[in-house]
Short mmCIF file of C-alpha atoms in Angstrom, two decimals:
data_model
loop_
_atom_site.label_atom_id
_atom_site.label_comp_id
_atom_site.label_asym_id
_atom_site.label_seq_id
_atom_site.Cartn_x
_atom_site.Cartn_y
_atom_site.Cartn_z
CA MET A 1 -3.58 41.49 8.49
CA THR A 2 -5.53 38.65 7.03
CA ALA A 3 -5.63 35.06 8.23
CA PHE A 4 -3.36 33.80 5.44
CA GLU A 5 -0.93 36.78 6.12
CA ARG A 6 -0.51 35.52 9.69
CA LEU A 7 0.47 32.21 8.60
CA GLU A 8 3.42 33.54 6.13
CA GLY A 9 6.56 31.88 6.35
CA ARG A 10 5.55 28.66 8.32
CA PRO A 11 6.23 25.31 6.71
CA VAL A 12 3.20 24.13 4.67
CA ILE A 13 2.00 20.64 4.36
CA VAL A 14 -0.50 19.55 1.68
CA GLY A 15 -2.43 16.27 2.67
CA GLY A 16 -4.31 14.96 5.72
CA GLY A 17 -3.34 11.33 5.39
CA ILE A 18 -1.08 9.45 7.53
CA ALA A 19 2.26 11.00 5.86
CA GLY A 20 0.85 14.39 6.17
CA LEU A 21 -0.38 14.15 9.61
CA ALA A 22 2.97 12.44 10.80
CA ALA A 23 5.00 15.23 9.23
CA ALA A 24 2.87 17.94 11.01
CA LEU A 25 3.17 16.15 14.44
CA PHE A 26 6.96 15.67 14.04
CA LEU A 27 7.51 19.29 13.23
CA ALA A 28 6.09 20.21 16.58
CA PRO A 29 6.61 22.47 18.28
CA GLU A 30 7.39 24.64 15.05
CA PRO A 31 4.14 26.18 13.90
CA VAL A 32 3.03 24.57 10.71
CA VAL A 33 0.05 24.86 8.18
CA LEU A 34 -1.69 21.50 7.23
CA VAL A 35 -3.69 22.10 4.12
CA THR A 36 -6.51 19.41 3.65
CA ARG A 37 -9.22 19.30 0.99
CA ALA A 38 -11.78 18.05 3.68
CA PRO A 39 -11.90 18.03 7.45
CA LEU A 40 -9.10 15.84 9.12
CA GLY A 41 -9.78 12.38 8.72
CA ALA A 42 -12.67 12.57 6.06
CA ASP A 43 -10.75 12.04 2.82
CA GLY A 44 -8.03 10.19 1.25
CA SER A 45 -6.65 6.70 0.82
CA SER A 46 -5.18 6.23 4.27
CA PRO A 47 -8.44 5.63 6.05
CA LEU A 48 -9.14 3.01 3.54
CA ALA A 49 -6.17 0.89 4.31
CA GLN A 50 -7.11 -2.46 5.74
CA GLY A 51 -4.23 -4.94 6.06
CA GLY A 52 -1.99 -3.02 8.54
CA MET A 53 1.53 -1.83 8.70
CA ALA A 54 4.55 -3.96 8.15
CA ALA A 55 7.31 -4.09 10.77
CA SER A 56 9.73 -6.80 11.90
CA VAL A 57 8.42 -6.93 15.40
CA GLY A 58 8.13 -10.55 15.83
CA THR A 59 10.70 -12.89 17.55
CA ASP A 60 11.39 -14.82 14.47
CA ASP A 61 11.78 -11.59 12.42
CA ASP A 62 14.33 -8.88 11.70
CA ALA A 63 15.06 -6.10 9.33
CA ASP A 64 17.22 -8.17 7.09
CA LEU A 65 14.37 -10.80 6.52
CA HIS A 66 11.95 -7.72 5.83
CA LEU A 67 14.36 -6.31 3.47
CA ALA A 68 14.90 -9.53 1.53
CA ASP A 69 11.08 -9.92 1.08
CA THR A 70 10.81 -6.14 0.05
CA LEU A 71 13.63 -6.61 -2.62
CA MET A 72 12.07 -9.75 -4.12
CA ALA A 73 8.65 -8.13 -4.41
CA GLY A 74 10.27 -4.94 -6.02
CA ASP A 75 11.56 -6.99 -8.85
CA GLY A 76 15.04 -5.38 -9.21
CA LEU A 77 14.05 -1.81 -8.93
CA CYS A 78 14.08 -1.13 -5.06
CA ASP A 79 16.79 1.02 -3.86
CA PRO A 80 18.37 -1.37 -1.26
CA GLU A 81 20.08 1.32 1.05
CA VAL A 82 16.91 3.49 1.16
CA ALA A 83 14.65 0.33 1.80
CA ARG A 84 17.00 -0.83 4.54
CA ARG A 85 17.05 2.59 6.30
CA ILE A 86 13.06 2.64 6.21
CA LEU A 87 12.52 -0.88 7.25
CA VAL A 88 14.98 -0.68 10.23
CA ASP A 89 12.69 2.13 11.48
CA GLY A 90 9.64 -0.20 11.52
CA PRO A 91 9.70 -1.20 15.12
CA ALA A 92 10.39 2.36 16.28
CA ALA A 93 7.52 3.68 14.07
CA VAL A 94 5.08 1.22 15.69
CA ALA A 95 6.10 2.47 19.16
CA GLU A 96 5.86 6.00 18.18
CA LEU A 97 2.43 5.48 16.83
CA GLU A 98 1.37 3.82 19.96
CA ARG A 99 2.74 6.89 21.88
CA LEU A 100 0.52 9.10 19.67
CA GLY A 101 -2.50 6.97 20.67
CA VAL A 102 -2.84 4.07 18.14
CA ALA A 103 -4.16 1.02 19.82
CA PHE A 104 -2.70 -1.83 17.87
CA ASP A 105 -4.40 -5.31 18.17
CA ARG A 106 -2.81 -7.66 20.55
CA ALA A 107 -2.83 -11.48 21.21
CA ALA A 108 -4.04 -13.03 24.51
CA ASP A 109 -0.41 -12.89 25.97
CA GLY A 110 -0.21 -9.23 25.42
CA SER A 111 2.21 -9.22 22.45
CA LEU A 112 1.23 -7.55 19.14
CA ALA A 113 -1.07 -9.69 16.97
CA LEU A 114 0.77 -10.21 13.64
CA GLY A 115 -0.85 -11.01 10.37
CA LEU A 116 0.76 -12.68 7.32
CA GLU A 117 0.03 -11.12 3.80
CA ALA A 118 1.43 -12.06 0.37
CA ALA A 119 5.08 -12.47 -0.33
CA HIS A 120 6.00 -11.93 3.25
CA SER A 121 8.00 -14.88 4.86
CA ARG A 122 7.18 -13.96 8.27
CA ARG A 123 3.93 -12.88 10.21
CA ARG A 124 4.94 -9.18 10.54
CA ILE A 125 1.68 -7.13 9.80
CA VAL A 126 0.58 -5.11 12.89
CA HIS A 127 -3.07 -4.17 12.68
CA ALA A 128 -5.68 -2.10 14.54
CA ASP A 129 -9.30 -2.54 14.92
CA GLY A 130 -9.08 -5.86 12.96
CA ASP A 131 -9.08 -4.77 9.20
CA ALA A 132 -9.63 -1.07 9.77
CA THR A 133 -5.96 -0.14 10.46
CA GLY A 134 -5.88 2.98 8.26
CA ARG A 135 -8.85 4.41 9.78
CA ALA A 136 -7.41 3.63 13.26
CA LEU A 137 -4.21 5.22 12.59
CA VAL A 138 -5.79 8.30 10.82
CA GLN A 139 -8.35 8.88 13.68
CA ALA A 140 -5.43 8.69 16.27
CA LEU A 141 -3.13 10.99 14.47
CA THR A 142 -6.10 13.42 13.80
CA ARG A 143 -6.88 13.57 17.58
CA ALA A 144 -3.16 14.25 18.26
CA ALA A 145 -2.95 16.97 15.51
CA ARG A 146 -6.17 18.65 16.68
CA ALA A 147 -4.64 18.78 20.34
CA CYS A 148 -1.32 20.09 18.99
CA PRO A 149 -1.28 23.92 19.17
CA SER A 150 1.49 24.30 16.62
CA ILE A 151 -0.59 22.97 13.80
CA THR A 152 -3.09 25.11 11.92
CA VAL A 153 -5.44 23.33 9.57
CA VAL A 154 -6.64 25.05 6.45
CA GLU A 155 -9.53 23.30 4.53
CA ALA A 156 -8.67 24.31 0.92
CA GLU A 157 -7.40 22.69 -2.40
CA ALA A 158 -3.91 23.27 -3.51
CA ARG A 159 -3.92 24.46 -7.07
CA ARG A 160 -0.26 25.56 -7.79
CA ILE A 161 3.13 25.97 -6.40
CA LEU A 162 4.53 29.40 -6.83
CA MET A 163 8.06 29.79 -7.67
CA GLU A 164 10.58 32.49 -7.32
CA ASP A 165 14.35 32.24 -8.68
CA GLY A 166 13.82 28.33 -9.23
CA ALA A 167 12.73 27.68 -5.67
CA VAL A 168 9.33 27.40 -3.92
CA ALA A 169 7.85 30.56 -2.91
CA GLY A 170 4.31 29.99 -2.06
CA LEU A 171 1.26 27.96 -2.65
CA LEU A 172 -1.96 29.04 -4.44
CA VAL A 173 -5.04 27.35 -2.75
CA SER A 174 -8.62 27.48 -3.14
CA GLY A 175 -10.98 27.62 -0.44
CA ARG A 176 -14.57 28.61 0.56
CA ASP A 177 -13.60 32.41 0.01
CA GLY A 178 -11.87 31.86 -3.40
CA GLY A 179 -8.21 31.82 -4.02
CA ALA A 180 -5.59 32.74 -1.65
CA VAL A 181 -1.60 32.48 -1.43
CA LEU A 182 0.26 30.91 1.43
CA ARG A 183 3.79 32.48 1.22
CA THR A 184 6.28 29.82 2.16
CA ARG A 185 9.72 28.37 1.18
CA ARG A 186 9.11 25.02 2.81
CA LEU A 187 6.47 22.85 1.21
CA ILE A 188 5.81 19.26 1.81
CA LEU A 189 3.45 17.38 -0.54
CA ALA A 190 1.65 14.48 0.96
CA THR A 191 -1.22 13.93 -1.24
CA GLY A 192 -1.53 10.35 -2.19
CA GLY A 193 -1.58 8.55 -5.39
CA VAL A 194 -3.39 8.35 -8.89
CA GLY A 195 -5.90 5.46 -8.59
CA ALA A 196 -8.86 7.64 -9.30
CA LEU A 197 -7.34 8.14 -12.96
CA PHE A 198 -8.93 4.44 -13.40
CA GLU A 199 -12.50 3.44 -13.70
CA HIS A 200 -11.91 0.49 -11.16
CA THR A 201 -9.91 1.59 -8.23
CA THR A 202 -9.90 1.33 -4.46
CA ASN A 203 -8.96 4.84 -4.15
CA PRO A 204 -11.32 7.85 -3.38
CA ALA A 205 -12.30 10.24 -6.30
CA SER A 206 -9.73 12.94 -4.89
CA SER A 207 -6.60 10.59 -5.56
CA PHE A 208 -6.05 11.49 -9.16
CA GLY A 209 -2.49 12.66 -8.96
CA MET A 210 -2.99 16.40 -8.15
CA GLY A 211 0.41 16.48 -6.05
CA LEU A 212 2.29 15.02 -9.00
CA ALA A 213 0.81 17.58 -11.17
CA LEU A 214 1.67 20.43 -8.80
CA ALA A 215 5.36 19.18 -8.39
CA ALA A 216 5.56 18.52 -12.19
CA GLU A 217 4.10 21.88 -13.23
CA ALA A 218 6.88 23.51 -10.81
CA GLY A 219 9.65 21.67 -12.63
CA ALA A 220 10.26 18.64 -10.30
CA GLU A 221 11.73 15.42 -11.48
CA LEU A 222 9.45 12.33 -11.15
CA ALA A 223 10.45 8.75 -11.05
CA ASP A 224 8.77 5.27 -12.09
CA LEU A 225 5.41 6.68 -13.11
CA GLU A 226 4.63 3.64 -15.10
CA PHE A 227 4.37 1.37 -12.22
CA VAL A 228 0.77 1.22 -10.74
CA GLN A 229 -0.09 -1.56 -8.50
CA PHE A 230 -3.35 -3.36 -9.11
CA HIS A 231 -4.81 -4.97 -5.91
CA PRO A 232 -5.97 -8.36 -7.21
CA THR A 233 -8.92 -8.67 -4.84
CA ALA A 234 -11.11 -5.73 -5.01
CA LEU A 235 -14.94 -6.51 -4.41
CA ALA A 236 -16.50 -6.72 -7.94
CA THR A 237 -19.61 -4.56 -7.63
CA SER A 238 -20.85 -1.15 -9.10
CA ALA A 239 -19.67 0.79 -6.20
CA ARG A 240 -16.94 3.43 -6.49
CA PRO A 241 -14.36 3.38 -5.09
CA LEU A 242 -14.44 -0.42 -4.87
CA SER A 243 -14.24 -2.01 -1.61
CA LEU A 244 -10.97 -3.67 -0.83
CA ILE A 245 -10.67 -7.16 0.40
CA SER A 246 -7.45 -7.21 2.31
CA GLU A 247 -4.63 -9.37 1.32
CA ALA A 248 -4.64 -10.70 4.98
CA VAL A 249 -7.85 -12.71 4.03
CA ARG A 250 -5.69 -14.61 1.80
CA GLY A 251 -3.12 -14.77 4.38
CA GLU A 252 -5.73 -16.60 6.59
CA GLY A 253 -6.33 -19.27 4.03
CA ALA A 254 -8.82 -17.92 1.53
CA LEU A 255 -8.59 -19.21 -2.04
CA ILE A 256 -8.99 -17.62 -5.51
CA VAL A 257 -11.49 -19.77 -7.65
CA ASP A 258 -13.68 -19.80 -10.59
CA ARG A 259 -17.34 -20.42 -10.56
CA ALA A 260 -16.80 -24.21 -10.50
CA GLY A 261 -14.38 -23.94 -7.79
CA ARG A 262 -11.06 -24.48 -9.63
CA ARG A 263 -8.22 -22.64 -8.11
CA VAL A 264 -6.97 -20.04 -10.50
CA LEU A 265 -3.37 -19.94 -8.75
CA GLU A 266 -3.01 -23.48 -7.98
CA THR A 267 0.03 -23.99 -10.30
CA VAL A 268 1.51 -20.31 -9.60
CA PRO A 269 4.55 -20.37 -7.18
CA GLY A 270 3.30 -18.92 -3.97
CA ALA A 271 -0.43 -19.52 -5.11
CA GLU A 272 -2.73 -17.03 -3.24
CA LEU A 273 0.32 -15.49 -1.47
CA ALA A 274 2.37 -14.65 -4.65
CA PRO A 275 3.29 -11.09 -5.24
CA ARG A 276 0.37 -8.82 -6.01
CA ASP A 277 1.36 -8.26 -9.60
CA VAL A 278 1.39 -11.98 -10.14
CA VAL A 279 -1.94 -12.48 -8.60
CA ALA A 280 -3.68 -9.45 -10.27
CA ARG A 281 -2.57 -10.60 -13.75
CA ALA A 282 -3.94 -14.20 -13.05
CA VAL A 283 -7.21 -12.70 -12.09
CA TRP A 284 -7.20 -10.37 -15.06
CA HIS A 285 -6.49 -13.20 -17.60
CA GLU A 286 -9.54 -15.07 -16.22
CA LEU A 287 -11.68 -12.07 -16.56
CA VAL A 288 -10.54 -11.25 -20.10
CA ALA A 289 -11.36 -14.85 -21.02
CA GLY A 290 -14.95 -14.24 -19.90
CA ARG A 291 -14.66 -16.19 -16.67
CA GLU A 292 -15.84 -14.79 -13.24
CA VAL A 293 -13.35 -15.01 -10.41
CA PHE A 294 -14.07 -15.35 -6.60
CA LEU A 295 -12.60 -15.46 -3.34
CA ASP A 296 -13.58 -18.44 -1.26
CA ALA A 297 -13.33 -17.98 2.57
CA ARG A 298 -15.84 -20.51 3.41
CA ALA A 299 -13.66 -23.35 4.58
CA SER A 300 -10.69 -21.28 5.93
CA LEU A 301 -12.64 -18.58 7.89
CA GLY A 302 -16.37 -19.20 7.59
CA ALA A 303 -18.33 -17.85 10.56
CA ARG A 304 -14.97 -16.43 12.01
CA PHE A 305 -15.05 -14.12 8.88
CA ALA A 306 -16.94 -11.18 10.41
CA THR A 307 -15.04 -11.19 13.55
CA ARG A 308 -11.53 -11.24 11.97
CA PHE A 309 -12.34 -8.75 9.07
CA PRO A 310 -15.35 -6.69 10.01
CA SER A 311 -14.83 -4.08 7.47
CA VAL A 312 -14.52 -6.51 4.67
CA ALA A 313 -17.67 -8.44 5.92
CA ALA A 314 -19.67 -5.09 6.09
CA GLY A 315 -18.74 -4.20 2.46
CA CYS A 316 -19.74 -7.66 1.47
CA ARG A 317 -23.08 -7.50 3.28
CA ALA A 318 -23.74 -4.25 1.62
CA ALA A 319 -23.52 -5.94 -1.69
CA GLY A 320 -25.80 -8.78 -0.64
CA ILE A 321 -22.90 -11.31 0.10
CA ASP A 322 -22.09 -13.15 3.10
CA PRO A 323 -18.56 -14.23 2.78
CA ALA A 324 -19.05 -16.97 5.58
CA THR A 325 -21.31 -18.88 2.97
CA ASP A 326 -20.93 -17.33 -0.32
CA LEU A 327 -18.21 -16.97 -2.88
CA VAL A 328 -17.17 -13.29 -3.11
CA PRO A 329 -16.76 -11.88 -6.80
CA ILE A 330 -13.51 -9.97 -7.21
CA ARG A 331 -11.44 -8.16 -9.87
CA PRO A 332 -8.21 -6.31 -9.83
CA ALA A 333 -8.23 -2.45 -9.27
CA ALA A 334 -5.70 0.38 -9.23
CA HIS A 335 -4.73 0.72 -5.69
CA TYR A 336 -1.09 2.09 -5.34
CA HIS A 337 1.42 4.07 -7.21
CA MET A 338 5.03 3.08 -6.73
CA GLY A 339 6.06 6.18 -8.64
CA GLY A 340 5.91 9.66 -7.78
CA ILE A 341 8.10 12.89 -7.05
CA ALA A 342 11.63 11.75 -6.95
CA VAL A 343 12.98 12.37 -3.36
CA ASP A 344 16.12 11.71 -1.58
CA ALA A 345 16.51 9.99 1.72
CA ASP A 346 15.16 13.01 3.67
CA GLY A 347 12.31 13.57 1.24
CA ARG A 348 13.70 16.51 -0.69
CA SER A 349 12.70 16.79 -4.33
CA SER A 350 14.78 18.26 -7.10
CA ILE A 351 13.32 21.84 -6.38
CA PRO A 352 14.66 23.73 -3.49
CA GLY A 353 11.90 24.03 -0.84
CA LEU A 354 9.78 21.09 -1.90
CA TRP A 355 9.57 17.82 -0.06
CA ALA A 356 7.29 14.81 -0.57
CA ALA A 357 6.24 11.99 1.64
CA GLY A 358 4.06 8.92 1.24
CA GLU A 359 2.42 7.61 -1.78
CA VAL A 360 3.08 10.82 -3.87
CA ALA A 361 6.99 10.24 -3.38
CA ALA A 362 9.21 7.73 -5.07
CA THR A 363 11.53 6.92 -2.46
CA GLY A 364 12.88 3.67 -3.85
CA LEU A 365 11.34 1.48 -1.16
CA HIS A 366 8.81 -0.29 -3.57
CA GLY A 367 10.58 -0.83 -6.74
CA ALA A 368 8.47 -2.25 -9.33
CA ASN A 369 5.96 -3.99 -7.00
CA ARG A 370 5.23 -2.77 -3.63
CA LEU A 371 5.33 -5.34 -0.85
CA ALA A 372 2.05 -5.60 0.97
CA SER A 373 1.70 -3.12 4.10
CA ASN A 374 4.95 -1.31 3.50
CA SER A 375 3.04 1.81 2.47
CA LEU A 376 1.85 2.77 6.05
CA LEU A 377 5.32 2.09 7.33
CA GLU A 378 6.83 4.33 4.56
CA ALA A 379 4.15 7.08 5.29
CA VAL A 380 5.18 7.39 8.99
CA VAL A 381 8.97 6.91 8.54
CA CYS A 382 9.19 9.27 5.64
CA GLY A 383 6.83 11.79 6.97
CA ARG A 384 9.10 11.99 9.90
CA ALA A 385 12.25 12.13 7.83
CA ALA A 386 10.71 15.03 5.83
CA ALA A 387 9.73 16.92 9.09
CA LEU A 388 13.15 16.66 10.51
CA SER A 389 14.62 17.80 7.11
CA VAL A 390 12.33 20.70 6.99
CA ALA A 391 13.01 21.53 10.68
CA GLY A 392 16.66 21.63 9.88
CA THR A 393 16.30 24.03 6.95
CA PRO A 394 16.85 27.44 7.94
CA ALA A 395 13.61 29.63 7.60
CA ARG A 396 14.26 32.31 4.72
CA ALA A 397 12.43 35.45 4.55
CA PRO A 398 9.01 35.06 2.88
CA ALA A 399 8.94 35.47 -0.78
CA ARG A 400 7.62 38.87 -2.31
CA ARG A 401 3.80 38.99 -2.26
CA MET A 402 2.47 37.72 -5.59
CA ALA A 403 -0.77 37.56 -7.39
CA ALA A 404 -1.60 34.42 -9.19
CA HIS A 405 -4.36 33.39 -11.38
CA LEU A 406 -6.49 30.33 -10.01
CA PRO A 407 -6.61 27.44 -12.50
CA ALA A 408 -9.74 25.59 -13.09
CA ALA A 409 -10.76 23.06 -10.63
CA PRO A 410 -9.42 19.78 -11.78
CA ASP A 411 -11.73 17.13 -13.17
CA ALA A 412 -10.48 13.68 -14.15
CA SER A 413 -13.81 12.46 -15.66
CA SER A 414 -12.65 12.67 -19.24
CA ILE A 415 -9.20 11.17 -18.54
CA ARG A 416 -10.47 8.16 -16.66
CA PRO A 417 -11.57 6.07 -19.79
CA ILE A 418 -8.38 6.65 -21.57
CA VAL A 419 -6.19 5.81 -18.55
CA SER A 420 -8.41 2.80 -17.94
CA ARG A 421 -8.30 1.30 -21.17
CA HIS A 422 -4.54 1.88 -22.07
CA LEU A 423 -2.64 1.85 -18.84
CA GLY A 424 -4.18 -1.15 -17.10
CA VAL A 425 -3.08 -4.43 -15.73
CA THR A 426 -1.60 -5.16 -19.15
CA ARG A 427 -0.20 -2.69 -21.71
CA ASP A 428 1.19 -2.59 -25.34
CA ALA A 429 2.76 -0.03 -27.49
CA ALA A 430 -0.32 0.60 -29.74
CA GLY A 431 -2.55 1.29 -26.71
CA LEU A 432 0.05 3.53 -25.03
CA ALA A 433 0.50 5.48 -28.24
CA THR A 434 -3.08 5.92 -28.52
CA ALA A 435 -3.30 7.18 -24.91
CA ILE A 436 -0.62 9.82 -25.58
CA ALA A 437 -2.26 10.95 -28.76
CA ARG A 438 -5.58 11.48 -26.67
CA LEU A 439 -4.00 13.01 -23.63
CA LEU A 440 -1.59 15.38 -25.24
CA PRO A 441 -4.10 18.28 -26.36
CA LEU A 442 -5.72 17.99 -23.00
CA ALA A 443 -2.54 18.27 -21.17
CA GLU A 444 -1.52 21.17 -23.29
CA GLY A 445 -4.78 23.05 -22.51
CA THR A 446 -5.91 24.96 -19.65
CA GLY A 447 -9.37 23.36 -18.76
CA PRO A 448 -10.27 21.13 -15.77
CA ALA A 449 -8.84 18.20 -17.54
CA CYS A 450 -5.33 19.79 -17.73
CA ALA A 451 -3.75 18.64 -14.47
CA PRO A 452 -5.07 14.86 -14.47
CA ALA A 453 -4.16 14.79 -18.16
CA ARG A 454 -0.65 15.69 -17.55
CA VAL A 455 -0.32 12.97 -14.92
CA GLY A 456 -1.88 10.49 -17.39
CA LEU A 457 0.42 11.57 -20.15
CA MET A 458 3.51 11.26 -18.16
CA MET A 459 2.66 7.93 -17.01
CA ALA A 460 1.75 6.79 -20.68
CA VAL A 461 5.16 8.23 -21.86
CA SER A 462 6.98 6.45 -19.20
CA ALA A 463 5.23 3.05 -19.83
CA LEU A 464 5.93 3.41 -23.56
CA ALA A 465 9.38 4.06 -23.02
CA ARG A 466 9.98 0.94 -20.75
CA GLU A 467 10.09 -1.92 -23.41
CA GLU A 468 9.93 -4.85 -20.77
CA SER A 469 7.59 -6.32 -18.26
CA ARG A 470 8.73 -5.89 -14.68
CA GLY A 471 6.60 -5.97 -11.45
CA ALA A 472 3.30 -4.19 -11.98
CA HIS A 473 4.27 -3.03 -15.33
CA ALA A 474 3.27 -5.69 -17.83
CA ARG A 475 3.85 -5.17 -21.54
CA THR A 476 2.08 -8.01 -23.69
CA ASP A 477 4.48 -6.96 -26.57
CA PHE A 478 7.57 -7.24 -24.26
CA PRO A 479 6.66 -9.92 -21.88
CA ALA A 480 10.32 -10.41 -20.67
CA PRO A 481 12.26 -8.40 -18.24
CA ALA A 482 15.20 -6.32 -19.55
CA ALA A 483 18.64 -7.72 -18.72
CA VAL A 484 19.32 -4.71 -16.51
CA ALA A 485 16.81 -3.08 -14.29
CA ARG A 486 16.81 0.75 -14.44
CA ARG A 487 14.48 3.08 -12.78
CA SER A 488 12.96 5.79 -14.87
CA ARG A 489 13.10 9.56 -14.55
CA THR A 490 11.14 12.28 -16.26
CA THR A 491 9.91 15.91 -15.95
CA LEU A 492 6.73 17.39 -17.43
CA GLU A 493 8.76 19.21 -20.10
CA ARG A 494 10.56 16.05 -21.17
CA SER A 495 7.31 14.04 -21.18
CA LEU A 496 5.45 16.72 -23.27
CA ALA A 497 8.32 16.74 -25.91
CA GLU A 498 8.47 12.98 -26.06
CA ALA A 499 4.63 13.02 -26.45
CA ARG A 500 4.76 15.46 -29.36
CA ARG A 501 7.53 13.37 -30.88
CA HIS A 502 5.32 10.34 -30.84
CA ALA A 503 2.16 12.35 -32.04
CA ALA A 504 3.67 13.59 -35.18
CA PRO A 505 3.76 12.29 -37.65
CA ALA A 506 2.81 8.66 -37.10
CA LEU A 507 -0.03 9.66 -34.82
CA ALA A 508 -1.27 12.74 -36.47
CA PRO A 509 -4.53 10.93 -37.33
CA ALA A 510 -5.21 9.82 -33.84
CA LEU A 511 -4.35 13.12 -32.48
CA ALA A 512 -6.58 14.92 -35.05
CA LEU A 513 -9.61 12.68 -33.95
CA ALA A 514 -8.77 13.22 -30.28
CA SER A 515 -8.57 17.04 -30.76
CA SER A 516 -12.09 17.07 -32.42
CA SER A 517 -13.93 14.80 -29.89
#
């Protein structure tokens, strides 16, 4: 019996970030397989999260206030019931993480140290190791997972979900020894977001939407794919990914200015603490106009900067910048995907046997614009919900043994220029139609660009269909919001059909050019 055959029938989780680790730990003591691209803690967006985790743990705070802020930021597209259920669990999630070994920062009196971030009406951001919360959480959960005898870690890339009679039957992976099949009828995707489809992103190169491609190719329904959050304050350097400058820096009083010191957001309601989409567009408009934009923390933090934000300070120093005395150049960067695999309250997708948690899932919490630091909370709470749902699903007999062709290793490099140009901070019909024409032949192919092209195509089709501006989705040709806020739904099949409809006949010249290039 091979090593993979010994694992047959166990739940399989794909992704070693906070959502995947939480799901694996909450499934204990049931044996589970955790599939990761790299050694635990060495990849993904979770370790890069700086600001912290939002939870209503303060004496002046409660879940109702947290919900009100979340709904306001979500611009009409949050699911209030789902949001309430997740946010109510915030304090318990903090306590559970501490039980698992996370050491959150505390004030001198022993209470949790709470930060303030944009669009929050209260200080409710718990953080660990200053501005390295994501790394601290991943390290603690990784230690717990390695010590958990029920978790088997498999270092491999997920390439295809195998189906039988309309339900999950297995997962095709590519490892050091080639392709192999993990036969399972219970699969959780926790693969992160799509930021690496963009040239300027705070996400690692592995975050190009592979989980969305896997689910879409299996026939799952996806939701809200047009909503990509651009963080307004990424450090503007040539590094990739771009270093994030936590929103908490603005929460401590830093200002956004031009070279002359003029405040870019002085007349904007909320100013530096306005919702992220508002700040990102304000910064973007300055850059498009040819003006540099900076974060100025000299007066608000000065010499305290490196103590309060050591990770940000280190990133600045690597670029030859001292934030205590220098202006820090910034630009918006693709940061978080509000869309994803459509799931219910327990993380179930539209496909029997498939769950999703974390950024790859569209739960309805974030709406059109994620409230800062709600993502880590969602990863923990929804990772636990998916684990409990999987544990409560009777284990069926393993599917029949099957052979499967291993697809080419995905490569997003040819997709990145298309998505970056046409699905950025602002969009319009002409640009989206061009993106669809260029992505369609790649999405219909079988080469390395196929999977990322399919994700980009579904995003472009959804963005073209939403003829309004709402939250992070800003259409220059439809600047006003629609009278009624509606979430979007799609499948790969529907997106391909819609793309073909747009591509012929009106876009036939563009399609021919894309096919020949």
